[in-house]
Amino acid sequence: MPTTTTSILRRLLLLPVQFLAITTLLTTPPPPGADALDAGYYAATCPDAASLVRGAMERLHHNDPTLAPALIRLLFHDCFVRGCDASVLVSPAPGRASERAAVPNHTLRGFNAVDAVKRALEAACPGAVSCADALALMARDAVALLGGDDYAVALGRRDGTQSNPWEVDLPAPFSRLDDALAYFAARGFDAEETVVLFGAHTVGGAHCGSFRYRLTDPNGTMDDALRCDLLETCGAADQTLDTDPANFFDPDTPFAVDNSYYAQLVSNRTLLQVDQEAAAHPATAAHVAYYAATPGAFVRRFSEVMAKLSNVGVLEGDAGQVRKVCSRYNT
Ligand code: HEM
Ligand SMILES: *[C@@H]1O[C@H](CO)[C@@H](O)[C@H](O)[C@H]1NC(C)=O
Ligand SMILES: *[C@@H]1O[C@H](CO)[C@@H](O)[C@H](O)[C@H]1NC(C)=O
Ligand SMILES: CC(=O)N[C@H]1CO[C@H](CO)[C@@H](O)[C@@H]1O
C-alpha cells in the first residue's frame, strides 16, 4: 500500500515535469552552445584581454606555484556545476548561500587571484570581460605554466546569476568509479576523457581528510609503503582543515603536467580511492596503462580535454551578465 501510494505520487510529480520538458523541446530553438564562442570575441572591446591575463598569471605563478593547480581545479568545479559560468566564484552573503558553501568547495583556492586578474581587466576594459572567460583563460595559462601544452580558448562566456550550494553534486574522493564515470558521461565526457581529466591530479595536492580512511585499512588497495608514510604524516585521527596536512599527489614533480599520475595508479600509489579504481576498472584500465606508457600522448590529450571542459554549458549572447567583481553579482 505505501509503495503504491509513493509510486503514484511520484508519477504525479513527474508527469508535469516530463510534459514541460517536451513542450520546451518543441517550442524553443536549441541554445547556440559553445559553437558561438569565438577566439576574437574581445577584438573590439578588449583586444589585449588574453595577454593581460597571461602576464598576470606569470607573475602570480612566480610568487606562488601552488596557485596554478588550484585554478585548474576551480575551472572543473565551475564548469561541472551550472556550466562554465563563474558560479563557483560567488561569495556567500548573509541570507544568500552560494556554491562556495558546499562541502567539496571547502578546499578550493585561487579566488583572490581571480579577483585580482579581474580588477586588472576592469582597469583596462571596464565591463567587457566576463569572469567565466577570465577563469577559463587563467586555467589555460595554469596548464601552460605547469609545462602542459598551450591550447586555444574561445571566448564570449557570460557570468551566471545563480550559485546554489545544493546544486554542487561533484563526485567525492570515496565515490565508486562507476558513479564518477556516469557523472562525467552525463556532462559529455567518455571514459577516456574522464581518465585524462583525472590526470590533473598530477599537480597540486590533497589534505589527509580526503583519504585518511584508506590509511588504516590493511586490505585496501594502497601500496603498503606509501600507506605507512602517509599514516605518519596524517595520523589516524580526523583534523580540522586548517591543521590537516596537505600532500602532493605527485611528490616528485608536483608542479608539472606530466604522466606520472598514471604510473602512480599502476603502482597503487595514488591518494584518492576513486582515482585508484581507474587502474583496475574494465572501462579505464587500458587508458591508464596507455597514458602511463606514453608521456607525450597524455600532455597533448590533457590540453584537448581541458579545452572541452572550458566549454561545458556556457552562457552566451544576452544570457546572464558580465560581473564587475567576480565574487559578487552586479546589483
Ligand atoms: C571524481 C572526480 C574528482 C574527485 C573526487 C576529485 C577530488 C579532489 C580532492 C579531494 C582534492 C584535494 C582537495 C584538498 O584536499 O585540498 C582534489 C584536488 C585537485 N583536483 Fe580533483 N577531483 C576530481 C576530478 C578532478 C578534475 C576533473 C580536475 C581537473 C581537470 C581536478 C583537478 C584537481 C587539482 C588540480 C587538484 C589540486 C588542487 C590544489 O592543489 O589546490 N580534479 N581533487
Ligand atoms: C582484512 O581481511 C581479513 C581477511 O579477509 C579480515 O579478517 C579482516 O577483518 C580485514 N580487515 C579489515 C580492516 O577490513
Ligand atoms: C595493486 O593492487 C592490486 C589490487 O590490490 C594488485 O592486484 C596489484 O598487484 C597491485 N600492484 C602493485 C604494483 O603493487
Ligand atoms: C573557499 C571558500 O569559499 N570556502 C568556504 C566553503 O564553505 C565554508 C562553509 O560555508 C566557508 O566557511 C568557506 O569559507
PDB file of N, CA, C and O in Angstrom, residues 178-217:
ATOM      1  N   ASP A 178      32.379   3.776 -11.008  1.00  0.00           N
ATOM      2  CA  ASP A 178      31.206   3.657 -11.881  1.00  0.00           C
ATOM      3  C   ASP A 178      30.328   4.897 -11.786  1.00  0.00           C
ATOM      4  O   ASP A 178      29.838   5.398 -12.800  1.00  0.00           O
ATOM      5  N   ASP A 179      30.121   5.382 -10.566  1.00  0.00           N
ATOM      6  CA  ASP A 179      29.286   6.573 -10.379  1.00  0.00           C
ATOM      7  C   ASP A 179      29.974   7.803 -10.964  1.00  0.00           C
ATOM      8  O   ASP A 179      29.335   8.644 -11.598  1.00  0.00           O
ATOM      9  N   ALA A 180      31.272   7.915 -10.756  1.00  0.00           N
ATOM     10  CA  ALA A 180      32.008   9.060 -11.301  1.00  0.00           C
ATOM     11  C   ALA A 180      31.963   9.041 -12.828  1.00  0.00           C
ATOM     12  O   ALA A 180      31.761  10.073 -13.474  1.00  0.00           O
ATOM     13  N   LEU A 181      32.129   7.842 -13.429  1.00  0.00           N
ATOM     14  CA  LEU A 181      32.088   7.746 -14.897  1.00  0.00           C
ATOM     15  C   LEU A 181      30.715   8.152 -15.420  1.00  0.00           C
ATOM     16  O   LEU A 181      30.607   8.852 -16.435  1.00  0.00           O
ATOM     17  N   ALA A 182      29.658   7.735 -14.716  1.00  0.00           N
ATOM     18  CA  ALA A 182      28.302   8.108 -15.145  1.00  0.00           C
ATOM     19  C   ALA A 182      28.116   9.617 -15.029  1.00  0.00           C
ATOM     20  O   ALA A 182      27.499  10.255 -15.892  1.00  0.00           O
ATOM     21  N   TYR A 183      28.664  10.183 -13.992  1.00  0.00           N
ATOM     22  CA  TYR A 183      28.567  11.624 -13.760  1.00  0.00           C
ATOM     23  C   TYR A 183      29.282  12.403 -14.870  1.00  0.00           C
ATOM     24  O   TYR A 183      28.751  13.372 -15.410  1.00  0.00           O
ATOM     25  N   PHE A 184      30.483  11.958 -15.232  1.00  0.00           N
ATOM     26  CA  PHE A 184      31.208  12.629 -16.312  1.00  0.00           C
ATOM     27  C   PHE A 184      30.509  12.400 -17.652  1.00  0.00           C
ATOM     28  O   PHE A 184      30.439  13.309 -18.482  1.00  0.00           O
ATOM     29  N   ALA A 185      29.982  11.191 -17.853  1.00  0.00           N
ATOM     30  CA  ALA A 185      29.294  10.885 -19.118  1.00  0.00           C
ATOM     31  C   ALA A 185      28.087  11.797 -19.288  1.00  0.00           C
ATOM     32  O   ALA A 185      27.795  12.266 -20.393  1.00  0.00           O
ATOM     33  N   ALA A 186      27.393  12.078 -18.180  1.00  0.00           N
ATOM     34  CA  ALA A 186      26.208  12.937 -18.256  1.00  0.00           C
ATOM     35  C   ALA A 186      26.589  14.345 -18.699  1.00  0.00           C
ATOM     36  O   ALA A 186      25.733  15.104 -19.163  1.00  0.00           O
ATOM     37  N   ARG A 187      27.849  14.708 -18.562  1.00  0.00           N
ATOM     38  CA  ARG A 187      28.311  16.034 -18.999  1.00  0.00           C
ATOM     39  C   ARG A 187      29.095  15.950 -20.302  1.00  0.00           C
ATOM     40  O   ARG A 187      29.793  16.902 -20.685  1.00  0.00           O
ATOM     41  N   GLY A 188      29.035  14.789 -20.954  1.00  0.00           N
ATOM     42  CA  GLY A 188      29.610  14.664 -22.293  1.00  0.00           C
ATOM     43  C   GLY A 188      31.038  14.157 -22.345  1.00  0.00           C
ATOM     44  O   GLY A 188      31.694  14.260 -23.379  1.00  0.00           O
ATOM     45  N   PHE A 189      31.536  13.576 -21.246  1.00  0.00           N
ATOM     46  CA  PHE A 189      32.923  13.106 -21.225  1.00  0.00           C
ATOM     47  C   PHE A 189      32.925  11.578 -21.109  1.00  0.00           C
ATOM     48  O   PHE A 189      32.400  11.031 -20.134  1.00  0.00           O
ATOM     49  N   ASP A 190      33.509  10.921 -22.125  1.00  0.00           N
ATOM     50  CA  ASP A 190      33.541   9.462 -22.094  1.00  0.00           C
ATOM     51  C   ASP A 190      34.644   8.985 -21.140  1.00  0.00           C
ATOM     52  O   ASP A 190      35.345   9.796 -20.532  1.00  0.00           O
ATOM     53  N   ALA A 191      34.797   7.670 -21.043  1.00  0.00           N
ATOM     54  CA  ALA A 191      35.723   7.110 -20.046  1.00  0.00           C
ATOM     55  C   ALA A 191      37.163   7.573 -20.299  1.00  0.00           C
ATOM     56  O   ALA A 191      37.893   7.898 -19.361  1.00  0.00           O
ATOM     57  N   GLU A 192      37.541   7.635 -21.589  1.00  0.00           N
ATOM     58  CA  GLU A 192      38.918   8.049 -21.890  1.00  0.00           C
ATOM     59  C   GLU A 192      39.129   9.503 -21.486  1.00  0.00           C
ATOM     60  O   GLU A 192      40.138   9.856 -20.860  1.00  0.00           O
ATOM     61  N   GLU A 193      38.176  10.362 -21.827  1.00  0.00           N
ATOM     62  CA  GLU A 193      38.295  11.779 -21.462  1.00  0.00           C
ATOM     63  C   GLU A 193      38.295  11.967 -19.945  1.00  0.00           C
ATOM     64  O   GLU A 193      39.001  12.830 -19.411  1.00  0.00           O
ATOM     65  N   THR A 194      37.520  11.152 -19.268  1.00  0.00           N
ATOM     66  CA  THR A 194      37.473  11.243 -17.806  1.00  0.00           C
ATOM     67  C   THR A 194      38.828  10.852 -17.214  1.00  0.00           C
ATOM     68  O   THR A 194      39.352  11.529 -16.320  1.00  0.00           O
ATOM     69  N   VAL A 195      39.404   9.778 -17.737  1.00  0.00           N
ATOM     70  CA  VAL A 195      40.727   9.354 -17.266  1.00  0.00           C
ATOM     71  C   VAL A 195      41.763  10.456 -17.523  1.00  0.00           C
ATOM     72  O   VAL A 195      42.638  10.703 -16.690  1.00  0.00           O
ATOM     73  N   VAL A 196      41.643  11.134 -18.662  1.00  0.00           N
ATOM     74  CA  VAL A 196      42.577  12.212 -18.975  1.00  0.00           C
ATOM     75  C   VAL A 196      42.399  13.378 -17.991  1.00  0.00           C
ATOM     76  O   VAL A 196      43.371  13.936 -17.487  1.00  0.00           O
ATOM     77  N   LEU A 197      41.144  13.714 -17.689  1.00  0.00           N
ATOM     78  CA  LEU A 197      40.911  14.818 -16.741  1.00  0.00           C
ATOM     79  C   LEU A 197      41.392  14.450 -15.336  1.00  0.00           C
ATOM     80  O   LEU A 197      41.941  15.297 -14.625  1.00  0.00           O
ATOM     81  N   PHE A 198      41.201  13.194 -14.939  1.00  0.00           N
ATOM     82  CA  PHE A 198      41.736  12.750 -13.648  1.00  0.00           C
ATOM     83  C   PHE A 198      43.246  13.024 -13.586  1.00  0.00           C
ATOM     84  O   PHE A 198      43.801  13.217 -12.510  1.00  0.00           O
ATOM     85  N   GLY A 199      43.884  13.010 -14.755  1.00  0.00           N
ATOM     86  CA  GLY A 199      45.324  13.267 -14.820  1.00  0.00           C
ATOM     87  C   GLY A 199      45.716  14.630 -14.267  1.00  0.00           C
ATOM     88  O   GLY A 199      46.894  14.870 -13.992  1.00  0.00           O
ATOM     89  N   ALA A 200      44.741  15.514 -14.060  1.00  0.00           N
ATOM     90  CA  ALA A 200      45.013  16.786 -13.369  1.00  0.00           C
ATOM     91  C   ALA A 200      45.603  16.518 -11.993  1.00  0.00           C
ATOM     92  O   ALA A 200      46.317  17.361 -11.443  1.00  0.00           O
ATOM     93  N   HIS A 201      45.316  15.357 -11.432  1.00  0.00           N
ATOM     94  CA  HIS A 201      45.864  15.005 -10.120  1.00  0.00           C
ATOM     95  C   HIS A 201      47.334  14.621 -10.200  1.00  0.00           C
ATOM     96  O   HIS A 201      47.847  13.923  -9.334  1.00  0.00           O
ATOM     97  N   THR A 202      48.002  15.080 -11.231  1.00  0.00           N
ATOM     98  CA  THR A 202      49.467  15.003 -11.281  1.00  0.00           C
ATOM     99  C   THR A 202      50.078  16.302 -10.750  1.00  0.00           C
ATOM    100  O   THR A 202      51.281  16.399 -10.569  1.00  0.00           O
ATOM    101  N   VAL A 203      49.255  17.310 -10.536  1.00  0.00           N
ATOM    102  CA  VAL A 203      49.727  18.577  -9.949  1.00  0.00           C
ATOM    103  C   VAL A 203      48.934  18.868  -8.674  1.00  0.00           C
ATOM    104  O   VAL A 203      47.805  18.403  -8.499  1.00  0.00           O
ATOM    105  N   GLY A 204      49.545  19.648  -7.805  1.00  0.00           N
ATOM    106  CA  GLY A 204      48.850  20.058  -6.587  1.00  0.00           C
ATOM    107  C   GLY A 204      48.741  18.923  -5.583  1.00  0.00           C
ATOM    108  O   GLY A 204      49.500  17.948  -5.654  1.00  0.00           O
ATOM    109  N   GLY A 205      47.794  19.046  -4.676  1.00  0.00           N
ATOM    110  CA  GLY A 205      47.732  18.040  -3.629  1.00  0.00           C
ATOM    111  C   GLY A 205      46.389  17.948  -2.949  1.00  0.00           C
ATOM    112  O   GLY A 205      45.424  18.604  -3.341  1.00  0.00           O
ATOM    113  N   ALA A 206      46.348  17.104  -1.933  1.00  0.00           N
ATOM    114  CA  ALA A 206      45.105  16.847  -1.198  1.00  0.00           C
ATOM    115  C   ALA A 206      45.393  16.801   0.294  1.00  0.00           C
ATOM    116  O   ALA A 206      46.447  16.300   0.721  1.00  0.00           O
ATOM    117  N   HIS A 207      44.457  17.313   1.063  1.00  0.00           N
ATOM    118  CA  HIS A 207      44.550  17.197   2.512  1.00  0.00           C
ATOM    119  C   HIS A 207      44.269  15.755   2.929  1.00  0.00           C
ATOM    120  O   HIS A 207      43.535  15.028   2.238  1.00  0.00           O
ATOM    121  N   CYS A 208      44.859  15.385   4.065  1.00  0.00           N
ATOM    122  CA  CYS A 208      44.708  13.999   4.535  1.00  0.00           C
ATOM    123  C   CYS A 208      43.239  13.594   4.664  1.00  0.00           C
ATOM    124  O   CYS A 208      42.898  12.427   4.463  1.00  0.00           O
ATOM    125  N   GLY A 209      42.388  14.562   4.974  1.00  0.00           N
ATOM    126  CA  GLY A 209      40.982  14.262   5.206  1.00  0.00           C
ATOM    127  C   GLY A 209      40.305  13.569   4.038  1.00  0.00           C
ATOM    128  O   GLY A 209      39.306  12.868   4.236  1.00  0.00           O
ATOM    129  N   SER A 210      40.823  13.739   2.822  1.00  0.00           N
ATOM    130  CA  SER A 210      40.143  13.108   1.690  1.00  0.00           C
ATOM    131  C   SER A 210      40.595  11.669   1.452  1.00  0.00           C
ATOM    132  O   SER A 210      40.044  10.991   0.600  1.00  0.00           O
ATOM    133  N   PHE A 211      41.580  11.189   2.216  1.00  0.00           N
ATOM    134  CA  PHE A 211      41.995   9.788   2.033  1.00  0.00           C
ATOM    135  C   PHE A 211      42.430   9.112   3.337  1.00  0.00           C
ATOM    136  O   PHE A 211      42.841   7.958   3.328  1.00  0.00           O
ATOM    137  N   ARG A 212      42.291   9.784   4.489  1.00  0.00           N
ATOM    138  CA  ARG A 212      42.809   9.221   5.748  1.00  0.00           C
ATOM    139  C   ARG A 212      42.213   7.838   6.039  1.00  0.00           C
ATOM    140  O   ARG A 212      42.912   6.943   6.512  1.00  0.00           O
ATOM    141  N   TYR A 213      40.937   7.667   5.710  1.00  0.00           N
ATOM    142  CA  TYR A 213      40.291   6.383   5.994  1.00  0.00           C
ATOM    143  C   TYR A 213      40.983   5.225   5.265  1.00  0.00           C
ATOM    144  O   TYR A 213      40.869   4.075   5.674  1.00  0.00           O
ATOM    145  N   ARG A 214      41.707   5.516   4.193  1.00  0.00           N
ATOM    146  CA  ARG A 214      42.400   4.440   3.459  1.00  0.00           C
ATOM    147  C   ARG A 214      43.650   3.958   4.206  1.00  0.00           C
ATOM    148  O   ARG A 214      44.139   2.864   3.955  1.00  0.00           O
ATOM    149  N   LEU A 215      44.167   4.814   5.105  1.00  0.00           N
ATOM    150  CA  LEU A 215      45.475   4.544   5.701  1.00  0.00           C
ATOM    151  C   LEU A 215      45.408   3.477   6.788  1.00  0.00           C
ATOM    152  O   LEU A 215      46.414   2.861   7.127  1.00  0.00           O
ATOM    153  N   THR A 216      44.234   3.289   7.360  1.00  0.00           N
ATOM    154  CA  THR A 216      44.099   2.308   8.437  1.00  0.00           C
ATOM    155  C   THR A 216      43.407   1.036   7.946  1.00  0.00           C
ATOM    156  O   THR A 216      43.016   0.200   8.747  1.00  0.00           O
ATOM    157  N   ASP A 217      43.269   0.894   6.644  1.00  0.00           N
ATOM    158  CA  ASP A 217      42.635  -0.290   6.072  1.00  0.00           C
ATOM    159  C   ASP A 217      43.708  -1.175   5.424  1.00  0.00           C
ATOM    160  O   ASP A 217      44.119  -0.929   4.288  1.00  0.00           O
TER     161      ASP A 217
END
